[in-house]
Amino acid sequence: MSIDSPSRRTALAMLSLMAVVAAPAAAQGEDSDSLFLQARNLPKERREEARALCLKALERSPGYDDIRIHLARLYAWDSQSDDARREIRTVLAKSPQNAEAREVAIDIEVWSDHPHEALRICDEGMRLDARNPLWPYRKARVLRSLKDFPGALASVQTALRLDPDHQPSRLLRDDVKQLLQRSKVYLTTTYDTYSQTFSPWKTVSLGAGHRFDLGSVLLQVNRADLFDTWGTQVQLDA
C-alpha cells in the first residue's frame, strides 16, 4: 500500500522532530565527563587514543583540572615531557595548592632526569602547604636517588615531625638509615623445622660490609647443618 502525500509529509515531520530531540541526547553522551571516563577506562597500551579523548573533553571544558592532570600523566608515560609540563603548569598556575598536580609535576621531572627541578617543585610545595608531610617525603625520595643520604634523612624526618604515622616516610627513613651505615657487621641464626623425618636445618651467617662512594662490598660466611651434615659457604657481593 502506498503512502499518500499528506501521510508522507507527516512521517517526514515526525522523523525531523525525533532527530531534533535525539541530537541533545547524543551531544550529552559526548560531554566532558563522559569523554574523561572513556579516557580513564582505556588500557595503558591505548594511551594515544586516551590523549585524544582528553583533548576533546578539554575543548568542551578547558578549566577541567582533573582531565588536564590525567592528560599530563599520559604524556609523561610516553616521555613527552614538554607536553606534560605544559598541561601541568596550566593547572598549577591556576591552583598552586593542587596536590595531585604537584605530584605529577615532580614525577615528570624525575622521569625526564631533571631531579633538581623536581627538588624545586618539592620546596615550593613545602612553602605553600607547609603542614603536608607529602612534600618533604617526596623531596627525600629525590635526594635518595641522588645519593644524598644525609639530606634525604633530614627531609624525611621533617615529614615525620609533621605526621609521625606517615608510613611511607617511616619506611624511607629506615632505608636511608641503612644506607648511611658505611660499615656493618652482623650475625644471624636460623632454625627451620620442615618435618619430623629430618633433623631441623640450622644456619649461622656472619657478614661484614662496607659502602664506598662507588658502591658496596659485602662478605658473608654461611655455616649450615642440613640433614645432619655441616657445610660452609662464602659469598662475596660487590
Coordinates of N, CA and C in Angstrom, one line a residue:
M1 N 0.9 -1.2 0.0 CA 0.0 0.0 0.0 C 0.9 1.2 0.0
S2 N 0.7 2.1 -0.9 CA 1.5 3.4 -1.0 C 1.0 4.4 0.0
I3 N 1.9 5.2 0.4 CA 1.6 6.3 1.4 C 1.3 7.6 0.6
D4 N 0.1 8.2 0.9 CA -0.2 9.4 0.1 C 0.6 10.5 0.5
S5 N 0.6 11.6 -0.2 CA 1.4 12.8 0.0 C 1.3 13.4 1.4
P6 N 0.1 13.6 1.9 CA 0.0 14.2 3.3 C 0.6 13.3 4.4
S7 N 0.4 11.9 4.2 CA 0.9 11.0 5.2 C 2.5 11.0 5.1
R8 N 3.0 11.1 3.9 CA 4.4 11.2 3.7 C 5.0 12.4 4.4
R9 N 4.3 13.5 4.2 CA 4.8 14.8 4.8 C 4.7 14.7 6.4
T10 N 3.7 14.0 6.9 CA 3.6 13.8 8.3 C 4.7 12.9 8.8
A11 N 5.0 11.9 8.1 CA 6.1 10.9 8.5 C 7.4 11.7 8.6
L12 N 7.7 12.5 7.5 CA 8.9 13.2 7.5 C 9.0 14.2 8.6
A13 N 7.9 14.8 8.9 CA 7.9 15.8 10.0 C 8.2 15.1 11.3
M14 N 7.6 13.9 11.5 CA 7.9 13.2 12.8 C 9.4 12.8 12.9
L15 N 9.9 12.3 11.7 CA 11.3 12.0 11.7 C 12.2 13.1 12.1
S16 N 11.9 14.3 11.5 CA 12.7 15.5 11.8 C 12.6 15.9 13.3
L17 N 11.4 15.8 13.8 CA 11.2 16.1 15.2 C 12.0 15.1 16.1
M18 N 12.0 13.8 15.8 CA 12.8 12.8 16.5 C 14.3 13.1 16.5
A19 N 14.8 13.6 15.3 CA 16.2 13.9 15.2 C 16.5 15.1 16.0
V20 N 15.6 16.1 16.1 CA 15.9 17.3 16.9 C 16.0 16.9 18.4
V21 N 15.0 16.0 18.8 CA 15.0 15.6 20.2 C 16.2 14.7 20.5
A22 N 16.6 13.9 19.6 CA 17.7 13.0 19.9 C 19.1 13.6 19.9
A23 N 19.2 14.8 19.1 CA 20.5 15.4 19.0 C 21.1 15.9 20.3
P24 N 20.3 16.6 21.2 CA 20.9 16.9 22.5 C 21.3 15.7 23.3
A25 N 20.5 14.6 23.2 CA 20.9 13.4 24.0 C 22.2 12.9 23.5
A26 N 22.4 12.9 22.2 CA 23.7 12.4 21.6 C 24.8 13.3 22.1
A27 N 24.6 14.6 22.0 CA 25.6 15.5 22.5 C 25.9 15.4 23.9
Q28 N 24.9 15.1 24.7 CA 25.1 14.9 26.2 C 26.0 13.7 26.4
G29 N 25.8 12.7 25.6 CA 26.6 11.5 25.7 C 28.1 11.7 25.4
E30 N 28.4 12.8 24.8 CA 29.8 13.2 24.5 C 30.3 14.4 25.3
D31 N 29.7 14.6 26.5 CA 30.1 15.7 27.3 C 31.5 15.4 27.9
S32 N 32.1 16.4 28.5 CA 33.5 16.2 29.0 C 33.6 15.1 30.0
D33 N 32.6 14.9 30.9 CA 32.7 13.9 31.9 C 32.7 12.5 31.2
S34 N 31.8 12.3 30.2 CA 31.7 11.1 29.5 C 33.1 10.8 28.8
L35 N 33.6 11.8 28.1 CA 34.9 11.6 27.4 C 36.0 11.3 28.4
F36 N 36.0 11.9 29.5 CA 37.1 11.7 30.5 C 37.0 10.3 31.1
L37 N 35.7 9.8 31.3 CA 35.5 8.4 31.8 C 36.0 7.4 30.8
Q38 N 35.8 7.7 29.5 CA 36.3 6.8 28.4 C 37.8 6.8 28.4
A39 N 38.4 7.9 28.6 CA 39.9 8.0 28.5 C 40.5 7.2 29.7
R40 N 39.9 7.4 30.9 CA 40.4 6.7 32.1 C 40.3 5.2 32.0
N41 N 39.2 4.7 31.3 CA 38.9 3.3 31.3 C 39.7 2.6 30.2
L42 N 40.4 3.3 29.3 CA 41.2 2.7 28.3 C 42.4 2.0 28.8
P43 N 42.8 0.9 28.3 CA 44.1 0.2 28.8 C 45.3 1.1 28.4
K44 N 46.4 0.8 29.1 CA 47.6 1.7 29.0 C 48.1 1.6 27.6
E45 N 48.0 0.5 26.9 CA 48.5 0.5 25.5 C 47.8 1.3 24.5
R46 N 46.6 1.9 25.0 CA 45.9 2.8 24.1 C 46.0 4.2 24.6
R47 N 47.1 4.6 25.0 CA 47.3 6.0 25.5 C 47.1 7.1 24.5
E48 N 47.5 6.8 23.3 CA 47.3 7.8 22.2 C 45.8 8.1 22.1
E49 N 44.9 7.1 22.1 CA 43.5 7.3 22.0 C 43.0 8.0 23.2
A50 N 43.5 7.7 24.4 CA 43.1 8.3 25.6 C 43.4 9.8 25.6
R51 N 44.6 10.1 25.1 CA 45.0 11.6 25.0 C 44.0 12.3 24.0
A52 N 43.7 11.7 22.9 CA 42.7 12.3 22.0 C 41.4 12.6 22.7
L53 N 40.9 11.7 23.5 CA 39.7 11.9 24.2 C 39.8 13.0 25.2
C54 N 40.9 13.1 25.9 CA 41.2 14.2 26.9 C 41.2 15.5 26.2
L55 N 41.8 15.6 25.1 CA 41.9 16.9 24.3 C 40.5 17.3 23.9
K56 N 39.7 16.3 23.4 CA 38.4 16.6 23.0 C 37.5 17.1 24.2
A57 N 37.7 16.5 25.4 CA 37.0 16.9 26.5 C 37.4 18.3 27.0
L58 N 38.7 18.6 26.8 CA 39.2 20.0 27.2 C 38.7 21.0 26.3
E59 N 38.4 20.7 25.0 CA 37.7 21.6 24.1 C 36.4 22.1 24.7
R60 N 35.7 21.1 25.3 CA 34.4 21.5 25.9 C 34.5 22.1 27.3
S61 N 35.5 21.7 28.1 CA 35.7 22.2 29.4 C 37.2 22.5 29.7
P62 N 37.7 23.7 29.2 CA 39.1 24.0 29.3 C 39.6 24.1 30.8
G63 N 38.6 24.4 31.7 CA 39.0 24.5 33.1 C 38.9 23.3 33.9
Y64 N 38.7 22.1 33.3 CA 38.5 20.8 34.0 C 39.9 20.3 34.4
D65 N 40.3 20.6 35.6 CA 41.7 20.3 36.0 C 42.0 18.8 36.0
D66 N 41.0 18.0 36.5 CA 41.3 16.6 36.6 C 41.6 16.0 35.2
I67 N 41.0 16.4 34.2 CA 41.3 16.0 32.8 C 42.6 16.4 32.4
R68 N 43.0 17.6 32.7 CA 44.3 18.1 32.3 C 45.4 17.4 33.0
I69 N 45.2 17.1 34.3 CA 46.2 16.3 35.0 C 46.4 14.9 34.5
H70 N 45.3 14.3 34.1 CA 45.4 12.9 33.5 C 46.1 13.0 32.2
L71 N 45.8 14.0 31.4 CA 46.5 14.2 30.1 C 48.0 14.4 30.3
A72 N 48.4 15.1 31.3 CA 49.8 15.3 31.6 C 50.4 14.0 31.9
R73 N 49.8 13.1 32.7 CA 50.3 11.8 33.0 C 50.5 11.0 31.7
L74 N 49.5 11.0 30.9 CA 49.6 10.3 29.6 C 50.7 10.7 28.8
Y75 N 51.0 12.0 28.7 CA 52.2 12.5 28.0 C 53.4 12.0 28.7
A76 N 53.5 12.1 30.0 CA 54.7 11.7 30.7 C 55.0 10.3 30.6
W77 N 54.0 9.4 30.6 CA 54.2 8.0 30.4 C 54.9 7.6 29.1
D78 N 54.7 8.5 28.1 CA 55.3 8.3 26.8 C 56.5 9.2 26.5
S79 N 57.1 9.7 27.6 CA 58.3 10.6 27.6 C 58.1 11.8 26.8
Q80 N 56.8 12.3 26.7 CA 56.6 13.6 26.0 C 56.5 14.6 27.1
S81 N 57.7 14.9 27.6 CA 57.9 15.7 28.8 C 57.4 17.2 28.6
D82 N 57.7 17.7 27.5 CA 57.4 19.1 27.2 C 55.9 19.3 27.2
D83 N 55.2 18.4 26.5 CA 53.7 18.4 26.5 C 53.1 18.2 27.9
A84 N 53.7 17.3 28.7 CA 53.3 17.1 30.0 C 53.4 18.3 30.9
R85 N 54.6 18.9 30.8 CA 54.9 20.2 31.6 C 53.9 21.2 31.2
R86 N 53.6 21.4 30.0 CA 52.6 22.5 29.5 C 51.3 22.3 30.2
E87 N 50.8 21.0 30.2 CA 49.5 20.8 30.8 C 49.5 21.0 32.3
I88 N 50.5 20.5 33.0 CA 50.5 20.5 34.4 C 50.8 21.9 34.9
R89 N 51.6 22.7 34.2 CA 51.8 24.1 34.6 C 50.6 24.9 34.4
T90 N 49.7 24.6 33.5 CA 48.5 25.3 33.3 C 47.6 25.1 34.6
V91 N 47.6 23.9 35.1 CA 46.8 23.6 36.4 C 47.5 24.4 37.5
L92 N 48.8 24.3 37.7 CA 49.5 24.8 38.9 C 49.4 26.4 38.8
A93 N 49.4 27.0 37.6 CA 49.3 28.4 37.5 C 48.0 28.9 38.1
K94 N 47.0 28.1 37.9 CA 45.6 28.5 38.4 C 45.4 28.0 39.9
S95 N 46.0 26.8 40.2 CA 45.7 26.2 41.5 C 47.1 25.7 42.1
P96 N 47.9 26.6 42.6 CA 49.3 26.1 43.0 C 49.2 25.1 44.2
Q97 N 48.1 25.1 44.9 CA 48.0 24.1 46.0 C 47.3 22.8 45.6
N98 N 47.2 22.6 44.4 CA 46.6 21.3 43.9 C 47.6 20.2 44.1
A99 N 47.5 19.4 45.1 CA 48.5 18.4 45.5 C 48.7 17.3 44.4
E100 N 47.6 16.9 43.7 CA 47.8 15.9 42.7 C 48.6 16.4 41.5
A101 N 48.3 17.7 41.1 CA 49.0 18.3 40.0 C 50.5 18.4 40.4
R102 N 50.8 18.8 41.6 CA 52.2 19.0 42.0 C 52.9 17.6 42.1
E103 N 52.3 16.6 42.5 CA 52.9 15.3 42.5 C 53.2 14.9 41.0
V104 N 52.3 15.1 40.1 CA 52.6 14.8 38.7 C 53.7 15.6 38.2
A105 N 53.8 16.9 38.6 CA 54.9 17.7 38.2 C 56.2 17.2 38.6
I106 N 56.3 16.7 39.9 CA 57.5 16.1 40.4 C 57.9 14.8 39.6
D107 N 56.9 14.0 39.3 CA 57.1 12.8 38.6 C 57.7 13.1 37.2
I108 N 57.1 14.1 36.5 CA 57.6 14.4 35.2 C 59.1 14.8 35.2
E109 N 59.5 15.5 36.2 CA 60.9 15.9 36.3 C 61.8 14.7 36.7
V110 N 61.3 13.9 37.5 CA 62.1 12.7 37.9 C 62.3 11.8 36.7
W111 N 61.1 11.5 36.0 CA 61.2 10.6 34.9 C 62.0 11.1 33.7
S112 N 62.1 12.4 33.6 CA 62.8 13.0 32.5 C 64.2 13.4 32.9
D113 N 64.7 12.8 34.1 CA 66.0 13.0 34.6 C 66.4 14.5 34.8
H114 N 65.4 15.2 35.5 CA 65.7 16.6 36.0 C 65.4 16.6 37.5
P115 N 66.2 15.9 38.3 CA 66.0 15.8 39.7 C 66.0 17.2 40.4
H116 N 66.9 18.1 40.0 CA 67.0 19.4 40.7 C 65.7 20.2 40.5
E117 N 65.1 20.1 39.3 CA 63.8 20.8 39.1 C 62.7 20.1 40.0
A118 N 62.8 18.8 40.1 CA 61.9 18.1 41.0 C 62.0 18.6 42.4
L119 N 63.3 18.8 42.9 CA 63.5 19.4 44.2 C 62.9 20.8 44.4
R120 N 63.0 21.6 43.3 CA 62.5 22.9 43.4 C 60.9 22.9 43.6
I121 N 60.3 21.9 42.9 CA 58.9 21.8 43.0 C 58.5 21.3 44.3
C122 N 59.3 20.4 44.9 CA 59.0 19.9 46.3 C 59.1 21.1 47.3
D123 N 60.2 21.9 47.1 CA 60.4 23.0 48.0 C 59.2 24.0 47.9
E124 N 58.7 24.2 46.7 CA 57.6 25.1 46.5 C 56.4 24.5 47.2
G125 N 56.2 23.2 47.2 CA 55.1 22.6 47.9 C 55.2 22.8 49.4
M126 N 56.4 22.6 49.9 CA 56.6 22.8 51.3 C 56.3 24.2 51.8
R127 N 56.6 25.2 50.9 CA 56.3 26.6 51.2 C 54.8 26.9 51.2
L128 N 54.1 26.3 50.2 CA 52.7 26.6 50.0 C 51.8 25.8 50.9
D129 N 52.3 24.6 51.3 CA 51.4 23.6 52.0 C 52.3 23.1 53.1
A130 N 52.7 23.9 54.0 CA 53.7 23.6 55.0 C 53.4 22.5 56.0
R131 N 52.2 22.1 56.1 CA 51.8 21.1 57.1 C 51.5 19.7 56.5
N132 N 51.8 19.6 55.2 CA 51.6 18.4 54.5 C 52.9 17.6 54.4
P133 N 53.0 16.4 55.0 CA 54.2 15.6 55.0 C 54.6 15.1 53.6
L134 N 53.7 15.2 52.7 CA 54.0 14.6 51.3 C 55.2 15.3 50.7
W135 N 55.3 16.6 50.9 CA 56.3 17.3 50.1 C 57.7 17.0 50.7
P136 N 58.0 17.0 52.0 CA 59.3 16.6 52.4 C 59.6 15.2 52.1
Y137 N 58.5 14.3 52.1 CA 58.7 12.9 51.8 C 59.2 12.8 50.3
R138 N 58.5 13.5 49.4 CA 58.8 13.4 48.0 C 60.2 14.0 47.8
K139 N 60.6 15.0 48.5 CA 61.9 15.6 48.4 C 63.0 14.6 48.9
A140 N 62.7 13.9 50.0 CA 63.6 12.8 50.5 C 63.8 11.7 49.4
R141 N 62.8 11.4 48.7 CA 62.9 10.3 47.7 C 63.8 10.8 46.6
V142 N 63.7 12.1 46.2 CA 64.6 12.6 45.1 C 66.0 12.6 45.6
L143 N 66.2 13.1 46.8 CA 67.6 13.2 47.4 C 68.2 11.8 47.5
R144 N 67.4 10.8 47.9 CA 67.9 9.5 47.9 C 68.4 9.0 46.6
S145 N 67.6 9.3 45.5 CA 68.0 8.9 44.2 C 69.3 9.6 43.7
L146 N 69.6 10.8 44.3 CA 70.8 11.5 44.1 C 72.0 11.0 45.0
K147 N 71.7 10.0 45.8 CA 72.6 9.5 46.8 C 73.1 10.5 47.8
D148 N 72.2 11.5 48.1 CA 72.4 12.5 49.1 C 71.7 11.9 50.4
F149 N 72.3 10.9 51.0 CA 71.6 10.2 52.1 C 71.4 11.1 53.3
P150 N 72.4 11.9 53.7 CA 72.1 12.8 54.9 C 71.0 13.8 54.6
G151 N 70.9 14.4 53.4 CA 69.8 15.3 53.0 C 68.5 14.6 53.0
A152 N 68.5 13.3 52.5 CA 67.3 12.5 52.4 C 66.8 12.3 53.8
L153 N 67.7 11.9 54.7 CA 67.3 11.6 56.1 C 66.7 12.9 56.8
A154 N 67.3 14.0 56.6 CA 66.8 15.2 57.2 C 65.4 15.6 56.7
S155 N 65.2 15.4 55.4 CA 63.9 15.7 54.8 C 62.8 14.7 55.3
V156 N 63.2 13.5 55.3 CA 62.1 12.5 55.7 C 61.8 12.7 57.2
Q157 N 62.8 13.1 58.0 CA 62.5 13.4 59.4 C 61.6 14.6 59.6
T158 N 61.7 15.5 58.6 CA 60.8 16.7 58.6 C 59.3 16.2 58.4
A159 N 59.2 15.2 57.4 CA 57.9 14.7 57.1 C 57.3 14.0 58.4
L160 N 58.2 13.3 59.1 CA 57.7 12.5 60.3 C 57.4 13.4 61.4
R161 N 58.0 14.6 61.5 CA 57.6 15.5 62.5 C 56.2 16.1 62.3
L162 N 55.8 16.2 61.0 CA 54.5 16.7 60.6 C 53.5 15.6 60.8
D163 N 53.9 14.3 60.6 CA 52.9 13.2 60.7 C 53.7 12.0 61.1
P164 N 53.9 11.7 62.4 CA 54.7 10.5 62.9 C 54.2 9.2 62.4
D165 N 52.9 9.1 61.9 CA 52.4 7.9 61.5 C 52.4 7.7 59.9
H166 N 53.1 8.6 59.3 CA 53.1 8.6 57.8 C 54.0 7.4 57.4
Q167 N 53.3 6.3 57.0 CA 54.1 5.0 56.8 C 55.1 5.1 55.7
P168 N 54.8 5.7 54.5 CA 55.9 5.8 53.5 C 57.2 6.5 54.0
S169 N 57.0 7.5 54.8 CA 58.1 8.2 55.4 C 58.9 7.3 56.4
R170 N 58.2 6.6 57.2 CA 58.8 5.7 58.1 C 59.7 4.6 57.4
L171 N 59.1 4.1 56.3 CA 59.9 3.1 55.6 C 61.1 3.7 54.9
L172 N 60.9 4.9 54.4 CA 62.0 5.5 53.7 C 63.1 5.9 54.7
R173 N 62.7 6.3 55.9 CA 63.7 6.7 56.9 C 64.6 5.5 57.3
D174 N 63.9 4.3 57.5 CA 64.7 3.1 57.8 C 65.6 2.7 56.7
D175 N 65.2 2.9 55.5 CA 66.0 2.5 54.3 C 67.2 3.5 54.2
V176 N 67.0 4.8 54.4 CA 68.1 5.7 54.4 C 69.1 5.5 55.5
K177 N 68.6 5.2 56.7 CA 69.5 4.9 57.8 C 70.4 3.7 57.5
Q178 N 69.9 2.7 56.9 CA 70.7 1.6 56.5 C 71.8 2.0 55.5
L179 N 71.4 2.9 54.5 CA 72.4 3.4 53.5 C 73.5 4.2 54.1
L180 N 73.1 4.9 55.2 CA 74.1 5.8 55.9 C 75.2 5.0 56.6
Q181 N 74.9 3.8 56.9 CA 75.9 3.0 57.7 C 76.9 2.5 56.7
R182 N 78.1 3.1 56.7 CA 79.1 2.8 55.7 C 79.7 1.4 56.0
S183 N 79.8 1.1 57.3 CA 80.4 -0.3 57.7 C 79.4 -0.9 58.6
K184 N 79.3 -2.3 58.4 CA 78.4 -3.0 59.3 C 78.9 -4.4 59.5
V185 N 78.7 -5.0 60.6 CA 79.0 -6.4 60.9 C 77.7 -7.0 61.5
Y186 N 77.4 -8.2 61.1 CA 76.2 -8.8 61.6 C 76.3 -10.3 61.7
L187 N 75.5 -10.9 62.6 CA 75.5 -12.3 62.9 C 74.0 -12.7 62.9
T188 N 73.6 -13.7 62.1 CA 72.2 -14.2 62.1 C 72.2 -15.7 62.3
T189 N 71.2 -16.2 62.9 CA 71.0 -17.6 63.0 C 69.5 -18.0 62.7
T190 N 69.4 -19.1 62.0 CA 68.0 -19.6 61.7 C 67.9 -21.1 62.1
Y191 N 66.7 -21.5 62.4 CA 66.4 -22.8 62.9 C 65.1 -23.2 62.3
D192 N 65.1 -24.0 61.2 CA 63.9 -24.4 60.5 C 63.5 -25.8 60.6
T193 N 62.3 -26.1 60.9 CA 61.8 -27.5 61.0 C 60.8 -27.7 59.9
Y194 N 61.1 -28.7 59.0 CA 60.2 -29.0 57.9 C 59.3 -30.2 58.1
S195 N 59.9 -31.2 58.8 CA 59.1 -32.4 59.1 C 59.7 -33.2 60.2
Q196 N 59.0 -34.2 60.7 CA 59.6 -35.0 61.8 C 60.6 -36.0 61.3
T197 N 60.6 -36.2 60.0 CA 61.5 -37.2 59.5 C 63.0 -36.7 59.5
F198 N 63.2 -35.5 59.2 CA 64.6 -34.9 59.1 C 64.8 -34.0 60.3
S199 N 66.1 -33.9 60.7 CA 66.5 -33.0 61.7 C 66.3 -31.6 61.3
P200 N 66.1 -30.7 62.2 CA 66.0 -29.3 61.8 C 67.2 -28.7 61.1
W201 N 67.0 -27.8 60.2 CA 68.1 -27.1 59.5 C 68.5 -25.9 60.3
K202 N 69.8 -25.9 60.6 CA 70.4 -24.8 61.4 C 71.4 -24.1 60.5
T203 N 71.3 -22.8 60.5 CA 72.2 -21.9 59.7 C 72.7 -20.8 60.6
V204 N 74.0 -20.5 60.5 CA 74.6 -19.4 61.1 C 75.3 -18.6 60.0
S205 N 75.1 -17.3 60.0 CA 75.7 -16.4 59.0 C 76.4 -15.3 59.7
L206 N 77.7 -15.1 59.3 CA 78.5 -14.0 59.8 C 78.9 -13.1 58.6
G207 N 78.6 -11.8 58.6 CA 78.8 -11.0 57.5 C 79.4 -9.7 57.9
A208 N 80.1 -9.0 56.9 CA 80.7 -7.7 57.1 C 80.6 -7.0 55.8
G209 N 80.3 -5.7 55.8 CA 80.1 -5.0 54.6 C 80.6 -3.5 54.8
H210 N 80.9 -2.9 53.6 CA 81.3 -1.5 53.7 C 80.8 -0.8 52.4
R211 N 80.3 0.4 52.6 CA 79.8 1.2 51.4 C 80.8 2.2 51.0
F212 N 81.3 2.1 49.8 CA 82.2 3.1 49.3 C 81.5 4.1 48.4
D213 N 82.1 5.1 48.0 CA 81.4 6.1 47.1 C 81.0 5.5 45.8
L214 N 81.7 4.5 45.3 CA 81.4 3.9 44.0 C 80.5 2.7 44.1
G215 N 80.2 2.2 45.3 CA 79.4 1.0 45.5 C 79.7 0.4 46.9
S216 N 79.2 -0.8 47.0 CA 79.3 -1.5 48.3 C 79.9 -2.9 48.1
V217 N 80.6 -3.4 49.1 CA 81.2 -4.7 49.2 C 80.7 -5.4 50.4
L218 N 80.2 -6.7 50.2 CA 79.7 -7.5 51.3 C 80.3 -8.8 51.3
L219 N 80.8 -9.2 52.4 CA 81.4 -10.6 52.5 C 80.6 -11.3 53.6
Q220 N 80.1 -12.5 53.2 CA 79.2 -13.3 54.2 C 79.7 -14.7 54.2
V221 N 79.8 -15.3 55.4 CA 80.2 -16.7 55.5 C 79.0 -17.4 56.2
N222 N 78.5 -18.4 55.5 CA 77.3 -19.2 56.0 C 77.8 -20.6 56.4
R223 N 77.4 -21.0 57.6 CA 77.7 -22.3 58.2 C 76.3 -23.0 58.4
A224 N 76.1 -24.1 57.7 CA 74.7 -24.7 57.8 C 74.8 -26.2 58.1
D225 N 73.8 -26.6 58.9 CA 73.7 -28.1 59.2 C 72.4 -28.5 58.5
L226 N 72.6 -29.2 57.4 CA 71.4 -29.7 56.6 C 71.5 -31.2 56.6
F227 N 70.4 -31.9 57.0 CA 70.4 -33.3 57.1 C 71.6 -33.9 57.8
D228 N 71.9 -33.3 59.0 CA 72.9 -33.8 59.9 C 74.3 -33.7 59.2
T229 N 74.5 -32.8 58.2 CA 75.8 -32.6 57.6 C 76.1 -31.1 57.6
W230 N 77.2 -30.7 58.2 CA 77.6 -29.3 58.2 C 78.3 -29.0 56.9
G231 N 78.0 -27.8 56.4 CA 78.7 -27.2 55.2 C 78.9 -25.7 55.4
T232 N 79.9 -25.3 54.7 CA 80.3 -23.8 54.7 C 80.2 -23.2 53.3
Q233 N 79.7 -22.0 53.3 CA 79.6 -21.3 52.0 C 80.1 -19.9 52.2
V234 N 80.9 -19.4 51.3 CA 81.4 -18.0 51.4 C 80.8 -17.2 50.2
Q235 N 80.2 -16.0 50.5 CA 79.6 -15.2 49.5 C 80.3 -13.8 49.5
L236 N 80.6 -13.3 48.3 CA 81.2 -12.0 48.1 C 80.3 -11.3 47.1
D237 N 79.7 -10.2 47.6 CA 78.9 -9.4 46.7 C 79.5 -8.0 46.6
A238 N 79.6 -7.5 45.3 CA 80.1 -6.2 45.1 C 79.3 -5.4 44.0

